[in-house]
Tab-separated table of C-alpha atoms and ligand atoms in Angstrom:
chain	number	residue	atom	x	y	z
A	1	UNK	CA	18.244	17.400	112.110
A	2	UNK	CA	18.667	13.873	110.849
A	3	UNK	CA	22.147	13.579	109.454
A	4	UNK	CA	23.362	10.563	107.620
A	5	UNK	CA	27.091	11.421	107.763
A	6	UNK	CA	29.543	14.265	107.951
A	7	UNK	CA	32.990	13.651	106.403
A	8	UNK	CA	35.921	15.537	104.742
A	9	UNK	CA	36.976	14.892	101.321
A	10	UNK	CA	37.350	16.510	97.914
A	11	UNK	CA	34.380	17.945	96.020
A	12	UNK	CA	34.222	15.310	93.249
A	13	UNK	CA	31.789	16.836	90.883
A	14	UNK	CA	30.936	20.151	89.259
A	15	UNK	CA	32.890	23.386	88.698
A	16	UNK	CA	34.444	23.142	92.105
A	17	UNK	CA	35.831	19.606	91.600
A	18	UNK	CA	39.047	19.072	93.552
A	19	UNK	CA	38.167	21.662	96.332
A	20	UNK	CA	38.715	20.082	99.798
A	21	UNK	CA	35.241	20.212	101.306
A	22	UNK	CA	33.285	19.103	104.350
A	23	UNK	CA	30.159	17.040	103.359
A	24	UNK	CA	26.906	17.061	105.337
A	25	UNK	CA	24.730	14.252	104.174
A	26	UNK	CA	21.230	14.754	105.214
A	27	UNK	CA	18.858	11.822	105.375
A	28	UNK	CA	15.770	11.270	103.117
A	29	UNK	CA	15.064	11.332	99.394
A	30	UNK	CA	11.706	10.360	97.802
A	31	UNK	CA	13.070	9.827	94.255
A	32	UNK	CA	14.718	6.413	94.608
A	33	UNK	CA	16.683	6.695	91.338
A	34	UNK	CA	17.597	3.426	89.737
A	35	UNK	CA	21.414	4.080	89.785
A	36	UNK	CA	21.546	6.188	93.038
A	37	UNK	CA	24.970	5.722	94.763
A	38	UNK	CA	23.656	6.908	98.224
A	39	UNK	CA	20.798	4.516	98.783
A	40	UNK	CA	21.836	4.349	102.444
A	41	UNK	CA	20.600	7.937	102.834
A	42	UNK	CA	17.113	7.330	101.279
A	43	UNK	CA	15.273	6.845	104.426
A	44	UNK	CA	14.317	9.890	106.439
A	45	UNK	CA	15.584	8.045	109.646
A	46	UNK	CA	18.869	6.916	108.149
A	47	UNK	CA	21.416	8.544	110.422
A	48	UNK	CA	21.450	10.255	113.732
A	49	UNK	CA	20.012	13.359	115.174
A	50	UNK	CA	22.136	16.438	115.575
A	51	UNK	CA	21.267	19.873	116.944
A	52	UNK	CA	22.488	22.461	114.430
A	53	UNK	CA	25.223	23.792	116.732
A	54	UNK	CA	26.711	20.391	116.897
A	55	UNK	CA	26.770	20.109	113.068
A	56	UNK	CA	28.567	23.503	112.946
A	57	UNK	CA	31.021	22.259	115.596
A	58	UNK	CA	31.651	19.063	113.613
A	59	UNK	CA	32.379	21.028	110.410
A	60	UNK	CA	34.827	23.285	112.175
A	61	UNK	CA	37.048	20.348	112.951
A	62	UNK	CA	38.377	20.428	109.322
A	63	UNK	CA	40.343	23.307	107.826
A	64	UNK	CA	37.984	23.897	104.870
A	65	UNK	CA	36.036	26.873	103.908
A	66	UNK	CA	33.974	24.763	101.488
A	67	UNK	CA	30.815	22.979	102.846
A	68	UNK	CA	28.734	20.803	100.708
A	69	UNK	CA	25.147	20.002	101.892
A	70	UNK	CA	24.047	16.786	100.124
A	71	UNK	CA	21.827	13.856	100.477
A	72	UNK	CA	19.527	12.239	99.956
A	73	UNK	CA	17.629	15.349	99.021
A	74	UNK	CA	18.499	18.246	101.291
A	75	UNK	CA	15.902	20.639	100.027
A	76	UNK	CA	13.165	18.554	101.711
A	77	UNK	CA	14.605	19.103	105.112
A	78	UNK	CA	12.506	21.624	107.110
A	79	UNK	CA	15.593	22.799	109.049
A	80	UNK	CA	17.763	23.345	105.963
A	81	UNK	CA	17.352	27.147	106.075
A	82	UNK	CA	18.526	27.468	109.629
A	83	UNK	CA	21.558	25.246	108.954
A	84	UNK	CA	22.617	27.197	105.971
A	85	UNK	CA	22.282	30.518	107.826
A	86	UNK	CA	24.455	29.315	110.704
A	87	UNK	CA	27.094	27.856	108.310
A	88	UNK	CA	27.080	31.294	106.551
A	89	UNK	CA	27.488	33.030	109.752
A	90	UNK	CA	30.773	31.038	110.242
A	91	UNK	CA	31.944	32.276	106.976
A	92	UNK	CA	31.664	29.033	104.927
A	93	UNK	CA	31.248	28.645	101.101
A	94	UNK	CA	28.101	26.528	100.845
A	95	UNK	CA	27.085	24.314	98.060
A	96	UNK	CA	23.699	22.664	98.156
A	97	UNK	CA	23.449	19.444	95.907
A	98	UNK	CA	19.790	18.947	94.852
A	99	UNK	CA	17.734	17.161	92.198
A	100	UNK	CA	15.790	20.477	91.932
A	101	UNK	CA	12.415	19.247	93.071
A	102	UNK	CA	11.705	21.898	95.819
A	103	UNK	CA	12.216	25.544	95.897
A	104	UNK	CA	13.221	27.334	99.049
A	105	UNK	CA	13.686	31.219	98.765
A	106	UNK	CA	16.441	33.241	100.284
A	107	UNK	CA	18.972	30.595	101.275
A	108	UNK	CA	22.302	32.228	101.743
A	109	UNK	CA	23.939	29.538	99.548
A	110	UNK	CA	26.893	30.237	97.305
A	111	UNK	CA	26.257	27.532	94.729
A	112	UNK	CA	23.005	25.582	93.937
A	113	UNK	CA	24.309	22.390	92.272
A	114	UNK	CA	21.142	21.162	90.517
A	115	UNK	CA	20.957	17.765	89.015
A	116	UNK	CA	17.595	17.296	87.255
A	117	UNK	CA	16.627	13.710	86.939
A	118	UNK	CA	16.068	12.292	83.417
A	119	UNK	CA	14.025	9.218	82.527
A	120	UNK	CA	17.240	7.176	82.689
A	121	UNK	CA	16.954	7.323	86.581
A	122	UNK	CA	13.473	5.721	86.817
A	123	UNK	CA	13.532	2.652	89.101
A	124	UNK	CA	12.404	-0.720	87.847
A	125	UNK	CA	9.972	-1.484	90.654
A	126	UNK	CA	6.498	-0.262	89.553
A	127	UNK	CA	5.594	1.403	92.929
A	128	UNK	CA	8.819	3.265	93.144
A	129	UNK	CA	8.651	4.170	89.460
A	130	UNK	CA	5.255	5.738	89.922
A	131	UNK	CA	6.452	8.057	92.885
A	132	UNK	CA	9.624	8.905	90.908
A	133	UNK	CA	7.886	9.753	87.651
A	134	UNK	CA	5.483	11.985	89.718
A	135	UNK	CA	8.148	14.100	91.302
A	136	UNK	CA	11.479	13.804	89.451
A	137	UNK	CA	11.042	16.923	87.216
A	138	UNK	CA	9.401	20.157	88.116
A	139	UNK	CA	10.170	22.678	85.572
A	140	UNK	CA	8.679	25.605	87.470
A	141	UNK	CA	10.902	24.743	90.483
A	142	UNK	CA	14.027	24.468	88.222
A	143	UNK	CA	13.196	27.842	86.773
A	144	UNK	CA	12.880	29.454	90.131
A	145	UNK	CA	16.102	27.910	91.297
A	146	UNK	CA	18.167	29.132	88.396
A	147	UNK	CA	16.624	32.520	88.588
A	148	UNK	CA	17.224	32.916	92.353
A	149	UNK	CA	20.679	31.378	92.916
A	150	UNK	CA	24.177	31.072	91.419
A	151	UNK	CA	23.848	27.656	89.976
A	152	UNK	CA	25.281	24.676	87.926
A	153	UNK	CA	22.995	22.276	86.025
A	154	UNK	CA	24.450	18.725	86.060
A	155	UNK	CA	22.897	16.114	83.844
A	156	UNK	CA	23.653	12.499	84.418
A	157	UNK	CA	24.248	10.738	81.108
A	158	UNK	CA	23.755	6.972	80.764
A	159	UNK	CA	23.934	6.831	76.944
A	160	UNK	CA	23.999	9.086	73.933
A	161	UNK	CA	20.342	8.581	73.623
A	162	UNK	CA	19.862	10.893	76.615
A	163	UNK	CA	20.874	13.992	74.647
A	164	UNK	CA	17.577	14.982	73.060
A	165	UNK	CA	15.822	14.670	76.566
A	166	UNK	CA	18.538	16.909	78.018
A	167	UNK	CA	18.112	19.503	75.301
A	168	UNK	CA	14.412	19.415	75.618
A	169	UNK	CA	14.591	19.880	79.402
A	170	UNK	CA	16.998	22.897	78.964
A	171	UNK	CA	14.607	24.384	76.374
A	172	UNK	CA	11.579	23.945	78.706
A	173	UNK	CA	13.355	25.663	81.665
A	174	UNK	CA	14.326	28.535	79.382
A	175	UNK	CA	17.023	31.236	80.303
A	176	UNK	CA	19.574	28.560	81.060
A	177	UNK	CA	23.199	29.694	80.733
A	178	UNK	CA	24.787	26.955	78.594
A	179	UNK	CA	28.155	27.667	80.281
A	180	UNK	CA	26.675	26.314	83.405
A	181	UNK	CA	25.447	23.016	81.982
A	182	UNK	CA	27.543	19.921	82.664
A	183	UNK	CA	27.240	16.398	81.486
A	184	UNK	CA	28.303	13.664	83.894
A	185	UNK	CA	28.770	9.970	83.131
A	186	UNK	CA	26.402	7.642	85.077
A	187	UNK	CA	28.889	5.541	86.841
A	188	UNK	CA	29.063	3.980	90.278
A	189	UNK	CA	32.455	2.317	89.798
A	190	UNK	CA	35.799	3.409	88.301
A	191	UNK	CA	35.572	0.908	85.614
A	192	UNK	CA	32.187	2.195	84.537
A	193	UNK	CA	33.304	5.781	84.707
A	194	UNK	CA	36.289	5.042	82.552
A	195	UNK	CA	34.026	3.162	80.037
A	196	UNK	CA	31.415	5.917	79.697
A	197	UNK	CA	33.616	8.958	79.858
A	198	UNK	CA	34.720	9.063	76.224
A	199	UNK	CA	31.056	8.904	75.098
A	200	UNK	CA	30.221	11.852	77.471
A	201	UNK	CA	33.235	13.788	76.396
A	202	UNK	CA	32.166	13.367	72.746
A	203	UNK	CA	28.754	14.710	73.594
A	204	UNK	CA	30.375	17.695	75.375
A	205	UNK	CA	32.348	18.387	72.246
A	206	UNK	CA	29.372	18.350	70.081
A	207	UNK	CA	27.095	20.490	72.309
A	208	UNK	CA	29.655	22.805	74.018
A	209	UNK	CA	28.465	21.683	77.511
A	210	UNK	CA	31.200	21.026	80.090
A	211	UNK	CA	32.400	17.550	80.978
A	212	UNK	CA	31.681	16.775	84.665
A	213	UNK	CA	34.228	14.725	86.410
A	214	UNK	CA	33.458	12.311	89.314
A	215	UNK	CA	36.635	12.446	91.328
A	216	UNK	CA	35.166	10.394	94.254
A	217	UNK	CA	34.653	7.488	91.797
A	218	UNK	CA	37.883	7.817	90.013
A	219	UNK	CA	40.050	8.215	93.163
A	220	UNK	CA	38.210	5.981	95.586
A	221	UNK	CA	35.828	3.894	93.476
A	222	UNK	CA	32.953	5.453	95.356
A	223	UNK	CA	33.785	4.077	98.779
A	224	UNK	CA	31.477	5.497	101.400
A	225	UNK	CA	32.639	8.700	103.067
A	226	UNK	CA	34.554	9.931	99.992
B	301	SF4	S1	17.855	12.310	93.789
B	301	SF4	FE1	19.922	11.846	94.308
B	301	SF4	S2	19.815	10.949	96.471
B	301	SF4	FE2	17.743	10.909	95.587
B	301	SF4	S3	17.550	8.926	94.724
B	301	SF4	FE3	18.170	10.208	93.015
B	301	SF4	S4	20.447	10.144	93.020
B	301	SF4	FE4	19.715	9.346	95.034
């Protein structure tokens, strides 16, 4: 498997924020979001090849039950299922962080952390924007994911104007448990996070959705490997 990096940190986002976790970042993502904070993992070749047993061995070096498989977009990796099965066999709690663009059935994953991409993520470059718009949102896939897995739904908020699109997306998916919906400020730096958090907090108070922290930005200013 092409692995971009493996590191130990705190889960920064979602309902498990604060949990010490080993992160396995897989290489490759077709979406090219405008504000992506892991552009170094976009390319399918960005990293080094591991056999799955070596990944499991690397994960065991840290005293953590929680393992987060992230990217890039991990759900496009053909070996993901095998990796998750082997991690589960070693009794890990597995979170998969995905944009929700691909459905894979029967993964023994404990939490599907889905972050559907809104129009605020569209890149400026016309060629990248065309690919992005083609694939960023697949309502049928999102529906299958939430029907099949324990999940959280994280929407990245750039401004208050994103709210109608978020509400429309939730309505289109249908059957979404609003207690599992989180709103997260779009912020790559601590200053940006602090500047946008009050606006997102206000939206959460108005809608009842949960505010999603970004501890890795707050604590380490999004330094790589955190
Ligand atoms: S889906 Fe995630 S990894 Fe892919 S470009 Fe968007 S933010 Fe980056």
